[in-house]
Amino acid sequence: MYKEVWKECFASICAIKFLDYTHNYLGSGTGFKVENFIITNHHVFMGYLAAEYIEISFVKEDGNTVSALKRYHKTDFLNMLRDSLPESSWDFAILKLPEKDFEGIPSLEFSNDQIQIGESTAILGYQFLQPNLSIKRGIISSLLKEAGVNKIQIDSSVNKGNSGGPLINLSNKKVIGIVTRKGTGLSDAFGELMKSYDQNIEYLQKSPATMIIGDFNPKEILIINQEQMKRTAREIERSSNVGIGYAYSLDKVQEFFK
């Protein structure tokens, strides 16, 4: 089943990459094509305001070889926005592609079937900011409503970079949601850890240097050590997984296409 999902869907999933003015890579997310539009998360669309250029690319069936790529200046990219709601709401962005851009790329379809708890699903996206497209399996473990937003809890690993990708119904290979984030249990714990490192660094910076050993200031070494540990913890958080993710239902997105 997952092999069939891959074959029917891979060509419609894009990487959205953000570059600075020297074309250095800043970060990326996932999107997917529906008609002549790209759909992604609002937080992906707005996530790299420092970017000067944005690349949208699709891959061939091997998941690595680029089949189509366009680079846009940030002004043109921002002008592509046709509808959106922020992360605190339905967290989606609908981008109108310029005429003839990616016209050979196939479109995904929205599912009109009622979402059922226990349904098998697939997630396709560019996780961990990698250039290769990947697929993973899961099930719908819960349906919930928060602040008026219909959310889908997925028993599946959602990682950094998966944001904006489609949640696919395994039975009809159509889109039932937009992947938005992983579960927050570990994120909350790492948030407390980061806060502790920041407090330690602030305390060390304010404390007087009481002793110099040779050419070394122990206080400066301790600050560097805390910064290194903070960077390591941030990388562990980025790579960690709790096996739970969330997607937003398509209610508001489908309204745009009616």
Coordinates of N, CA and C in Angstrom, one line a residue, residues 14-15 17 19 54-59 64-72 101-102 105:
C14 N 6.8 19.1 -2.7 CA 7.9 20.0 -3.0 C 8.7 20.3 -1.7
A15 N 10.0 20.6 -1.9 CA 10.8 21.2 -0.8 C 10.7 22.7 -1.0
K17 N 12.8 25.8 0.1 CA 14.1 26.1 0.7 C 14.3 27.6 0.8
L19 N 17.0 30.8 1.3 CA 18.4 31.2 1.1 C 18.6 32.6 1.4
I54 N 13.9 32.1 -2.3 CA 13.2 30.9 -2.0 C 13.2 30.0 -3.2
E55 N 13.6 28.7 -2.9 CA 13.6 27.7 -4.0 C 12.4 26.7 -3.7
I56 N 11.7 26.4 -4.8 CA 10.7 25.3 -4.7 C 11.2 24.3 -5.7
S57 N 11.2 23.0 -5.2 CA 11.8 21.9 -6.1 C 11.0 20.7 -5.8
F58 N 10.9 19.9 -6.9 CA 10.3 18.5 -6.8 C 11.3 17.5 -7.2
V59 N 11.0 16.2 -6.9 CA 12.0 15.2 -7.2 C 11.4 14.1 -8.0
N64 N 15.4 11.7 -4.8 CA 16.6 12.5 -4.7 C 16.8 13.4 -5.9
T65 N 16.7 12.8 -7.0 CA 17.0 13.6 -8.3 C 15.9 14.6 -8.5
V66 N 16.4 15.9 -8.7 CA 15.4 17.0 -8.9 C 14.8 16.9 -10.2
S67 N 13.5 17.0 -10.3 CA 12.7 16.9 -11.5 C 12.4 18.3 -12.0
A68 N 12.2 19.3 -11.1 CA 11.9 20.7 -11.5 C 12.2 21.6 -10.3
L69 N 12.8 22.8 -10.6 CA 13.2 23.7 -9.6 C 13.0 25.1 -10.1
K70 N 12.5 26.0 -9.3 CA 12.4 27.4 -9.5 C 12.9 28.2 -8.3
R71 N 13.6 29.3 -8.6 CA 14.1 30.1 -7.5 C 13.4 31.5 -7.7
Y72 N 12.8 32.0 -6.5 CA 12.1 33.2 -6.5 C 12.8 34.2 -5.6
D101 N 4.8 27.9 -14.4 CA 5.7 27.4 -13.5 C 5.2 26.0 -13.0
F102 N 6.0 25.0 -13.1 CA 5.7 23.6 -12.6 C 4.4 23.1 -13.3
I105 N 4.0 19.3 -13.3 CA 3.9 18.6 -12.0 C 2.5 18.2 -11.8

